[in-house]
Coordinates of C-alpha atoms in Angstrom, one line a residue:
Chain N
M242 CA -29.0 -44.6 41.8
A243 CA -32.8 -44.8 42.4
A244 CA -32.3 -48.4 43.7
L245 CA -29.6 -47.1 46.0
G246 CA -31.8 -44.4 47.3
A247 CA -34.6 -46.8 48.0
R248 CA -32.4 -48.9 50.2
G249 CA -32.2 -46.2 52.9
S250 CA -30.0 -47.1 55.8
A251 CA -27.5 -49.7 54.3
A252 CA -24.3 -47.9 53.5
L253 CA -22.6 -50.4 51.2
P254 CA -24.0 -50.9 47.7
A255 CA -24.2 -54.6 46.9
R256 CA -23.1 -54.2 43.2
L257 CA -19.8 -52.7 44.2
R258 CA -19.2 -55.4 46.7
A259 CA -19.8 -58.0 44.0
L260 CA -17.3 -56.4 41.7
W261 CA -14.5 -55.8 44.3
A262 CA -15.1 -59.1 46.0
L263 CA -13.1 -61.0 43.3
P264 CA -9.6 -60.3 44.7
A265 CA -10.8 -60.5 48.3
R266 CA -12.4 -63.9 47.6
R267 CA -9.2 -65.2 46.0
A268 CA -7.2 -64.0 49.0
L269 CA -9.6 -65.6 51.4
A270 CA -9.4 -68.9 49.5
A271 CA -5.6 -68.7 49.5
D272 CA -5.5 -68.3 53.2
A273 CA -8.0 -71.1 53.8
G274 CA -5.9 -73.3 51.6
E275 CA -2.9 -72.7 53.9
G276 CA -4.9 -74.4 56.7
K277 CA -4.6 -71.5 59.2
A278 CA -6.9 -71.9 62.3
A279 CA -7.1 -68.1 62.7
Q280 CA -9.5 -66.0 60.5
P281 CA -8.1 -64.6 57.3
K282 CA -7.0 -60.9 57.2
P283 CA -10.0 -58.6 56.7
A284 CA -9.8 -56.8 53.4
F285 CA -10.9 -53.2 52.7
T286 CA -14.0 -54.4 50.9
D287 CA -15.4 -56.5 53.8
E288 CA -18.9 -55.4 54.9
A289 CA -18.0 -55.0 58.5
V290 CA -15.0 -52.9 57.7
Q291 CA -16.9 -50.8 55.3
T292 CA -19.8 -50.1 57.7
L293 CA -17.3 -49.0 60.4
L294 CA -15.4 -46.8 58.1
Y295 CA -18.7 -45.2 56.8
K296 CA -19.8 -44.5 60.4
M297 CA -16.4 -42.9 61.1
T298 CA -16.6 -40.7 58.0
G299 CA -19.7 -38.9 59.3
L300 CA -22.2 -37.1 57.1
D301 CA -21.9 -33.3 57.4
L302 CA -24.3 -32.0 54.8
H303 CA -22.9 -28.5 55.0
K304 CA -19.5 -29.8 54.1
V305 CA -20.5 -32.2 51.4
F306 CA -22.7 -29.6 49.6
R307 CA -20.6 -26.6 50.3
P308 CA -20.7 -23.8 47.7
V309 CA -18.2 -24.1 44.9
K310 CA -16.8 -21.3 42.7
K311 CA -18.9 -21.5 39.6
G312 CA -20.6 -19.1 37.2
L313 CA -22.7 -16.5 39.1
K314 CA -26.5 -16.8 39.1
P315 CA -29.0 -14.8 41.2
P316 CA -30.0 -16.7 44.4
H317 CA -33.0 -19.1 44.3
Y318 CA -35.5 -19.2 47.2
K319 CA -38.1 -21.8 47.9
L320 CA -40.9 -21.8 50.4
M321 CA -41.5 -25.2 52.0
T322 CA -43.6 -26.8 54.7
E323 CA -42.0 -29.0 57.4
A324 CA -42.8 -32.2 55.5
Q325 CA -41.3 -30.8 52.3
L326 CA -38.2 -29.8 54.2
E327 CA -37.8 -33.3 55.6
E328 CA -38.3 -34.8 52.2
A329 CA -35.6 -32.4 50.8
T330 CA -33.1 -33.3 53.6
R331 CA -33.8 -37.0 53.0
K332 CA -33.0 -36.6 49.3
A333 CA -29.9 -34.6 50.1
I334 CA -28.7 -37.3 52.5
E335 CA -29.1 -40.0 49.7
E336 CA -27.2 -37.8 47.2
A337 CA -24.5 -37.3 49.8
K338 CA -24.2 -41.1 50.3
T339 CA -23.6 -41.6 46.6
K340 CA -20.9 -38.9 46.8
L341 CA -19.3 -40.6 49.8
I342 CA -18.7 -44.0 48.1
M343 CA -15.1 -44.9 48.9
P344 CA -12.6 -45.4 46.1
P345 CA -11.0 -48.8 46.1
V346 CA -7.7 -49.5 47.8
L347 CA -5.7 -51.9 45.7
N348 CA -2.2 -53.2 45.5
E349 CA 0.1 -51.9 42.8
R350 CA -0.5 -53.4 39.4
E351 CA 2.2 -55.6 38.0
P352 CA 4.0 -54.3 35.0
I353 CA 3.2 -55.8 31.6
D354 CA 6.2 -57.1 29.6
D355 CA 5.0 -59.8 27.3
V356 CA 6.4 -60.3 23.9
L357 CA 4.0 -61.7 21.3
A358 CA 6.2 -62.0 18.3
E359 CA 9.7 -61.3 17.0
D360 CA 10.1 -60.6 13.4
K361 CA 13.7 -59.8 12.6
V362 CA 12.7 -59.4 8.9
L363 CA 11.3 -56.0 9.8
E364 CA 14.4 -54.7 11.4
G365 CA 15.6 -51.5 9.9
T366 CA 12.4 -50.9 7.8
E367 CA 10.9 -48.3 10.1
T368 CA 12.3 -45.6 12.3
A369 CA 9.4 -45.2 14.8
K370 CA 7.2 -47.4 17.0
Y371 CA 3.7 -48.2 15.9
V372 CA 0.9 -48.6 18.5
F373 CA -2.1 -50.7 17.5
T374 CA -5.2 -50.1 19.7
D375 CA -8.4 -52.1 19.5
L376 CA -11.1 -49.5 19.1
S377 CA -14.2 -51.6 19.4
Y378 CA -16.7 -49.6 21.5
S379 CA -18.3 -52.2 23.6
I380 CA -15.3 -53.8 25.3
P381 CA -14.2 -52.6 28.8
H382 CA -10.9 -50.8 28.8
R383 CA -9.2 -53.4 30.9
E384 CA -9.9 -56.0 28.2
R385 CA -8.7 -53.9 25.3
F386 CA -5.7 -55.2 23.4
I387 CA -3.0 -52.6 22.8
V388 CA 0.3 -53.7 21.2
V389 CA 3.4 -51.9 20.1
R390 CA 5.6 -52.8 17.1
E391 CA 9.1 -51.6 17.8
P392 CA 11.6 -50.7 15.0
N393 CA 13.6 -53.8 15.7
G394 CA 10.6 -56.0 14.8
V395 CA 9.4 -57.0 18.2
L396 CA 5.7 -57.0 18.8
R397 CA 5.0 -56.6 22.5
K398 CA 2.0 -55.7 24.7
A399 CA 1.9 -52.0 25.6
T400 CA 3.0 -51.0 29.2
W401 CA 0.4 -49.6 31.6
E402 CA 1.4 -46.0 31.0
E403 CA 1.1 -46.4 27.2
R404 CA -2.3 -48.1 27.7
D405 CA -3.6 -45.3 29.8
R406 CA -2.4 -42.7 27.3
M407 CA -3.9 -44.4 24.3
I408 CA -7.2 -45.0 26.0
Q409 CA -7.4 -41.4 27.0
I410 CA -6.7 -40.2 23.4
F411 CA -9.3 -42.4 21.8
F412 CA -11.9 -42.5 24.6
P413 CA -11.4 -39.2 26.5
K414 CA -12.7 -39.2 30.0
E415 CA -13.8 -36.0 31.7
G416 CA -11.2 -34.5 34.1
R417 CA -8.4 -36.7 32.8
R418 CA -5.5 -35.4 30.7
V419 CA -3.3 -37.4 28.4
I420 CA -0.1 -36.2 30.1
P421 CA -0.8 -36.0 33.9
P422 CA -0.4 -32.5 35.4
T423 CA 2.9 -31.5 37.0
L424 CA 0.9 -31.2 40.3
F425 CA 1.5 -34.9 41.0
K426 CA 5.3 -34.6 41.1
D427 CA 6.7 -34.7 44.6
E428 CA 8.0 -31.2 44.7
N429 CA 4.7 -29.6 43.8
L430 CA 2.6 -31.7 46.2
G431 CA 4.3 -29.9 49.1
T432 CA 3.0 -26.4 48.0
V433 CA -0.5 -27.8 47.6
F434 CA -0.5 -29.4 51.0
Q435 CA 0.5 -26.1 52.6
Q436 CA -2.6 -24.6 51.2
D437 CA -4.7 -27.3 52.9
R438 CA -6.1 -28.6 49.6
H439 CA -5.7 -32.3 50.2
E440 CA -9.2 -33.1 49.2
D441 CA -8.9 -31.3 45.8
V442 CA -5.6 -33.1 45.1
L443 CA -7.2 -36.5 46.0
N444 CA -10.2 -35.8 43.8
M445 CA -7.9 -34.9 40.9
C446 CA -5.9 -38.0 41.5
I447 CA -9.0 -40.2 41.2
A448 CA -10.0 -38.4 38.0
Q449 CA -6.5 -38.8 36.5
F450 CA -5.1 -42.2 37.5
E451 CA -6.4 -45.7 37.7
P452 CA -6.9 -47.0 41.3
D453 CA -4.1 -49.6 41.0
S454 CA -1.5 -47.4 39.3
P455 CA 1.7 -46.6 41.3
D456 CA 1.2 -42.9 40.8
Y457 CA -2.3 -43.0 42.4
I458 CA -1.0 -45.0 45.4
R459 CA 2.1 -42.7 45.8
V460 CA 0.0 -39.5 45.8
H461 CA -2.5 -40.9 48.2
H462 CA 0.2 -42.1 50.6
R463 CA 1.9 -38.7 50.4
A464 CA -1.4 -37.0 51.3
Y465 CA -2.1 -39.3 54.2
E466 CA 1.4 -38.9 55.6
D467 CA 1.2 -35.1 55.4
I468 CA -2.2 -35.1 57.1
E469 CA -0.9 -37.4 59.9
K470 CA 2.2 -35.3 60.3
H471 CA 0.2 -32.1 60.8
A472 CA -2.9 -33.7 62.4
K473 CA -5.2 -32.2 59.8
Y474 CA -7.7 -35.1 60.0
D475 CA -10.7 -32.9 60.0
L476 CA -10.0 -31.9 56.3
L477 CA -11.1 -35.3 55.1
R478 CA -13.8 -35.9 57.6
S479 CA -17.0 -35.9 55.5
T480 CA -15.3 -36.8 52.2
R481 CA -14.9 -40.2 50.4
H482 CA -11.2 -40.3 51.2
F483 CA -11.6 -40.7 55.0
G484 CA -12.0 -44.5 54.8
G485 CA -8.8 -44.9 52.7
M486 CA -6.8 -42.7 55.1
V487 CA -8.0 -44.7 58.2
W488 CA -7.1 -48.0 56.4
Y489 CA -3.6 -46.7 55.6
L490 CA -3.0 -45.5 59.2
L491 CA -4.4 -48.8 60.6
S492 CA -2.2 -51.0 58.5
R493 CA 0.9 -49.0 59.6
K494 CA -0.3 -48.7 63.2
K495 CA -0.1 -44.8 63.3
T496 CA -3.5 -44.3 64.9
D497 CA -2.5 -42.2 67.9
G498 CA -3.0 -38.8 66.3
L499 CA -6.4 -39.7 64.9
L500 CA -7.5 -41.1 68.3
I501 CA -6.5 -37.8 70.1
D502 CA -8.3 -35.8 67.5
M503 CA -11.5 -37.9 67.9
I504 CA -11.4 -37.6 71.7
N505 CA -10.9 -33.9 71.5
R506 CA -14.0 -33.5 69.3
D507 CA -16.0 -35.8 71.7
L508 CA -16.5 -38.6 69.1
L509 CA -16.3 -41.6 71.4
E510 CA -18.2 -44.0 69.1
D511 CA -15.8 -43.2 66.3
A512 CA -12.9 -43.9 68.6
T513 CA -14.3 -47.2 69.7
S514 CA -15.0 -48.2 66.1
L515 CA -11.4 -47.3 65.2
I516 CA -10.1 -49.6 67.9
T517 CA -12.4 -52.4 66.9
L518 CA -11.0 -52.1 63.4
Y519 CA -7.5 -52.1 64.8
H520 CA -8.2 -55.4 66.6
M521 CA -9.7 -56.9 63.4
L522 CA -6.6 -56.0 61.4
H523 CA -4.1 -57.0 64.1
P524 CA -5.7 -59.8 66.1
E525 CA -2.4 -61.0 67.6
C526 CA -1.7 -57.8 69.6
Q527 CA -2.2 -57.8 73.4
S528 CA -5.0 -55.3 73.6
A529 CA -7.1 -57.3 71.1
K530 CA -6.7 -60.4 73.3
E531 CA -7.6 -58.5 76.5
A532 CA -10.6 -56.9 74.8
K533 CA -11.9 -60.3 73.6
E534 CA -11.5 -61.8 77.1
G535 CA -13.1 -59.0 79.0
K536 CA -15.6 -58.0 76.2
L537 CA -14.9 -54.3 77.0
Q538 CA -16.9 -51.5 75.6
G539 CA -16.5 -47.7 75.2
I540 CA -14.0 -45.9 77.4
D541 CA -12.5 -49.1 78.9
L542 CA -11.6 -50.4 75.4
I543 CA -9.8 -47.1 74.7
K544 CA -7.9 -47.3 78.1
V545 CA -6.7 -50.8 77.5
F546 CA -5.6 -49.8 74.0
V547 CA -3.8 -46.8 75.3
K548 CA -1.9 -48.8 77.9
T549 CA -0.7 -51.5 75.6
E550 CA -0.5 -50.3 72.0
S551 CA 0.0 -46.6 71.6
Q552 CA 3.2 -44.5 71.5
R553 CA 1.8 -41.2 72.7
E554 CA 0.2 -42.5 75.9
G555 CA 0.6 -39.2 77.8
Y556 CA -1.4 -37.1 75.3
I557 CA -4.2 -39.6 75.0
Q558 CA -4.5 -39.9 78.8
L559 CA -4.7 -36.1 79.0
A560 CA -7.3 -36.0 76.3
L561 CA -9.4 -38.7 78.0
Q562 CA -9.2 -36.9 81.4
A563 CA -10.4 -33.6 79.7
Y564 CA -13.2 -35.5 78.1
E565 CA -14.3 -37.2 81.4
E566 CA -14.2 -33.8 83.2
A567 CA -16.3 -32.2 80.5
M568 CA -18.8 -35.1 80.7
A569 CA -18.9 -34.8 84.5
T570 CA -19.5 -31.0 84.4
S571 CA -22.2 -31.3 81.7
S572 CA -24.0 -34.1 83.6
A573 CA -23.7 -32.2 86.9
S574 CA -25.1 -29.0 85.5
Chain L
P691 CA 15.7 -5.5 38.5
Y692 CA 12.9 -8.0 39.3
Q693 CA 13.7 -10.2 36.3
E694 CA 14.2 -13.4 38.3
R695 CA 11.9 -12.8 41.2
P696 CA 8.9 -11.0 39.8
W697 CA 6.8 -11.7 42.9
E698 CA 9.0 -9.5 45.1
Y699 CA 7.9 -6.4 43.3
L700 CA 4.3 -6.9 44.3
E701 CA 5.3 -6.6 48.0
S702 CA 7.6 -3.7 47.6
E703 CA 7.0 0.0 48.7
E704 CA 7.0 1.1 45.1
Y705 CA 4.1 -1.1 44.2
R706 CA 2.2 -0.1 47.3
A707 CA 2.7 3.6 46.6
T708 CA 1.6 3.3 42.9
Y709 CA -1.4 1.0 43.3
G710 CA -2.3 0.8 47.0
D711 CA -4.7 -2.1 47.6
K712 CA -6.5 -1.8 44.3
P713 CA -5.8 -4.2 41.4
V714 CA -3.4 -3.2 38.7
W715 CA -6.0 -2.5 36.1
H716 CA -8.2 -0.4 38.3
G717 CA -8.8 3.1 36.9
Y718 CA -7.3 2.3 33.5
R719 CA -9.4 3.8 30.7
R720 CA -9.0 3.3 27.0
N721 CA -9.1 6.3 24.7
H722 CA -11.6 5.8 21.9
K723 CA -13.8 7.9 19.6
G724 CA -17.5 8.0 20.4
S725 CA -19.6 6.9 23.4
V726 CA -19.4 3.1 22.9
P727 CA -15.9 1.7 23.5
P728 CA -14.7 -0.9 20.9
Q729 CA -15.7 -4.5 21.8
S730 CA -12.3 -6.0 21.1
A731 CA -9.1 -5.4 23.0
R732 CA -6.0 -3.8 21.5
K733 CA -3.7 -6.3 19.7
A734 CA -0.4 -5.3 21.2
C735 CA 1.1 -2.4 23.1
L736 CA 4.6 -2.7 21.5
R737 CA 4.4 -2.7 17.7
R738 CA 7.8 -3.1 16.0
G739 CA 9.6 -2.0 19.1
R740 CA 7.6 1.3 19.5
R741 CA 5.3 2.0 22.4
V742 CA 1.8 2.8 21.4
G743 CA 0.1 5.8 23.3
N744 CA -1.7 4.9 26.5
P745 CA -0.3 1.3 27.0
C746 CA -2.2 -1.3 28.9
P747 CA -1.8 -1.8 32.7
I748 CA 0.8 -4.5 32.4
C749 CA 2.8 -3.0 29.6
R750 CA 3.0 0.4 31.2
D751 CA 4.8 -0.9 34.3
R752 CA 8.3 -2.3 33.5
N753 CA 8.5 -4.3 36.7
L754 CA 5.2 -6.2 36.3
L755 CA 6.1 -9.5 34.7
V756 CA 3.6 -12.1 33.7
D757 CA 5.0 -15.3 35.2
F758 CA 3.3 -18.4 36.6
R759 CA 5.1 -17.9 39.9
N760 CA 3.8 -14.4 40.9
I761 CA 0.3 -15.6 41.7
K762 CA -0.6 -12.3 43.4
L763 CA -0.6 -10.6 40.0
L764 CA -2.4 -13.5 38.3
D765 CA -5.0 -13.5 41.0
Q766 CA -5.9 -9.9 40.2
F767 CA -7.1 -10.9 36.8
I768 CA -9.3 -13.8 38.0
C769 CA -12.8 -13.2 39.4
P770 CA -12.8 -14.1 43.1
H771 CA -16.4 -15.3 43.0
S772 CA -16.5 -17.5 39.9
G773 CA -12.9 -18.3 39.2
V774 CA -13.1 -17.1 35.6
I775 CA -10.4 -15.0 33.9
F776 CA -11.7 -11.4 33.2
H777 CA -12.3 -10.4 29.6
P778 CA -9.5 -8.1 28.3
I779 CA -12.0 -5.4 27.5
H780 CA -12.9 -5.3 31.2
T781 CA -9.3 -5.1 32.4
G782 CA -8.0 -3.1 29.5
I783 CA -4.9 -5.2 28.7
C784 CA -3.8 -5.9 25.1
M785 CA -4.4 -9.3 23.4
K786 CA -0.7 -10.3 23.5
Q787 CA -0.6 -9.9 27.3
H788 CA -3.9 -11.5 27.7
R789 CA -2.7 -14.6 25.9
R790 CA 0.5 -14.7 28.0
L791 CA -1.6 -14.3 31.1
A792 CA -4.0 -17.1 30.2
Q793 CA -0.9 -19.4 29.6
A794 CA 0.6 -18.4 32.9
I795 CA -2.6 -19.0 34.8
A796 CA -2.9 -22.5 33.2
Q797 CA 0.7 -23.2 34.2
A798 CA 0.1 -22.0 37.7
Q799 CA -3.0 -24.2 38.1
D800 CA -1.0 -27.1 36.7
H801 CA 1.7 -26.6 39.3
G802 CA -0.9 -26.2 42.1
L803 CA -0.2 -22.6 43.0
L804 CA -3.6 -21.4 41.9
W805 CA -7.0 -22.7 42.8
L806 CA -8.6 -25.0 40.2
H807 CA -12.1 -26.2 39.9
V808 CA -12.0 -30.0 40.3
P809 CA -15.1 -31.7 38.9
F810 CA -16.5 -34.6 40.9
V811 CA -15.6 -37.9 39.1
P812 CA -17.5 -40.9 40.5
V813 CA -15.5 -43.9 41.4
P814 CA -15.0 -46.3 38.4
E815 CA -16.9 -49.5 38.8
E816 CA -14.9 -52.2 37.0
D817 CA -13.2 -55.4 37.6
F818 CA -9.7 -54.6 38.9
S819 CA -8.4 -58.1 39.0
N820 CA -6.4 -57.9 35.7
Q821 CA -7.3 -61.4 34.7
H822 CA -8.0 -60.8 31.1
A823 CA -5.4 -61.7 28.5
A824 CA -5.0 -58.1 27.4
V825 CA -3.5 -57.0 30.7
G826 CA -2.5 -60.3 32.4
K827 CA 0.4 -62.6 31.7
T828 CA 0.4 -64.7 28.5
P829 CA 2.8 -67.6 28.2
P830 CA 5.4 -66.8 25.5
A831 CA 5.2 -68.7 22.2
P832 CA 7.3 -71.9 21.9
A833 CA 9.6 -70.3 19.4
L834 CA 10.6 -67.6 21.9
K835 CA 11.4 -70.0 24.8
G836 CA 14.8 -71.2 24.0
P837 CA 17.7 -69.0 22.7
G838 CA 18.4 -71.3 19.8
R839 CA 14.9 -71.3 18.4
A840 CA 13.9 -68.9 15.5
W841 CA 10.5 -67.3 15.0
Y842 CA 10.0 -68.4 11.4
P843 CA 11.5 -71.8 10.3
W844 CA 13.0 -70.0 7.2
Y845 CA 15.1 -67.7 9.5
E846 CA 17.6 -70.6 9.7
W847 CA 19.0 -72.5 6.7
Q848 CA 16.8 -75.4 5.6
Q849 CA 17.9 -78.2 3.4
P850 CA 16.1 -77.7 0.0
P851 CA 14.4 -80.7 -1.6
A852 CA 16.6 -83.0 -3.7
S853 CA 14.7 -82.3 -7.0
E854 CA 15.4 -78.5 -6.6
V855 CA 19.1 -79.2 -6.0
A856 CA 19.2 -81.5 -9.1
R857 CA 17.4 -78.8 -11.2
M858 CA 19.9 -76.1 -10.2
R859 CA 22.8 -78.4 -10.8
R860 CA 21.5 -79.2 -14.3
L861 CA 21.0 -75.5 -15.1
Y862 CA 24.5 -74.3 -14.1
Q863 CA 26.3 -77.5 -15.2
G864 CA 29.2 -75.9 -16.9
F865 CA 29.8 -73.3 -14.2
L866 CA 29.8 -75.4 -11.0
K867 CA 33.0 -75.8 -9.1
E868 CA 34.4 -79.2 -8.6
N869 CA 33.5 -80.9 -5.3
Y870 CA 31.0 -78.2 -4.4
P871 CA 29.2 -79.5 -1.3
D872 CA 25.4 -79.5 -1.1
T873 CA 25.3 -78.0 2.4
P874 CA 26.8 -74.5 2.7
P875 CA 29.9 -74.1 4.9
S876 CA 28.7 -73.1 8.4

């Protein structure tokens, strides 16, 4: 974390990139192997994508460090000079950057169903399954061998759910329960979303599930759908989930609501970076080609995008008009 | 009357007339000897079916049911500033009700009806490619590939060595059937 702080402006930590780059590099190699002339599809972990997403997330210190319900203590006052105040804000910004590291967006993991041995001699000797877990302390959890001996003598590798349960029993992690809370069932997610607690749900999800488990992906997609349906984009704005949400909306081309929200809040740079990301992800669409030919910037890019690709043209045009009027009045006065 | 929908009672006229805007346990005072009240709460308000004198705020009202669904009642026993359940001495409820209340609050937090403090868990940094043998695909053993193959060679019948067969024949000479074949009938 000290090394991260010393870097200063760069948003993306190199060590995370090195770790996540493995699937991205394999995908790139596969695409190059096909012999396509066009560039391979950008992944979530690409540096350009990450910098754009980080810029869009914003850095509202008041929201990142908002007071949380904890044990009560009397308030603590400090008297600081201007220089000390700047130093304190700089440290706060670095801490906020570590809090805003985006969780990885991965595909669903493939189920494990490998049989290692079949011993029919043992059939009928036992009435319960036996789970054997390798408890050596120094191996990462993904390389741990966990096998199950069934009563009919078959020795198979444990499924992902069994693996997660066993690892949580023997190596308990903070914030994770052996049996996931009933909150993550579809019926109960609705009640939580009505209370506008999407961020809490997503934090609990990161604590409870692995990033490539189907439950994690399902909860995240439900949360993003709900936000997009009710246009509650501002809830996630300064949190680490904003990047994931934008990626989800971009891959499904549902960016209109987000665009309207950004224009209404006068965040034009965020709107332009959103559209550049869209063009990076879908380079074959018409607005991407026009933008590349004309090398458009700013409002013109948005107008071209609105004309060709969006479904809610009327709303976006209205929002753009309101923004331009506001700009004209503010520059005139 | 409010057995199945306990939350309706908290919005009825009756409740408002009895309690107003104050929490349920407001104004309840235990009866005790001496100036210092006992530092432990009463064990139960209903002992062997009999009501003890001056029951606790929940036991004295028949319609107040401790259920994970009536969050308005549960909220009254949680500190609004720190999110911690009040001690039973502070609210005056008996230990049995306090235990049921704690269970109901845990259930409500589990279902998402009550606020819960979520600790910040940093993103795990590990290799997510699932390449290792423990979680990736391993090719099955040659014995499992075909349907006719057995795991151990001795699962299927094997021809014993000729010396063993001769020894057995010599041992049971007088009892062997005529024309008994060396291989068993399949």
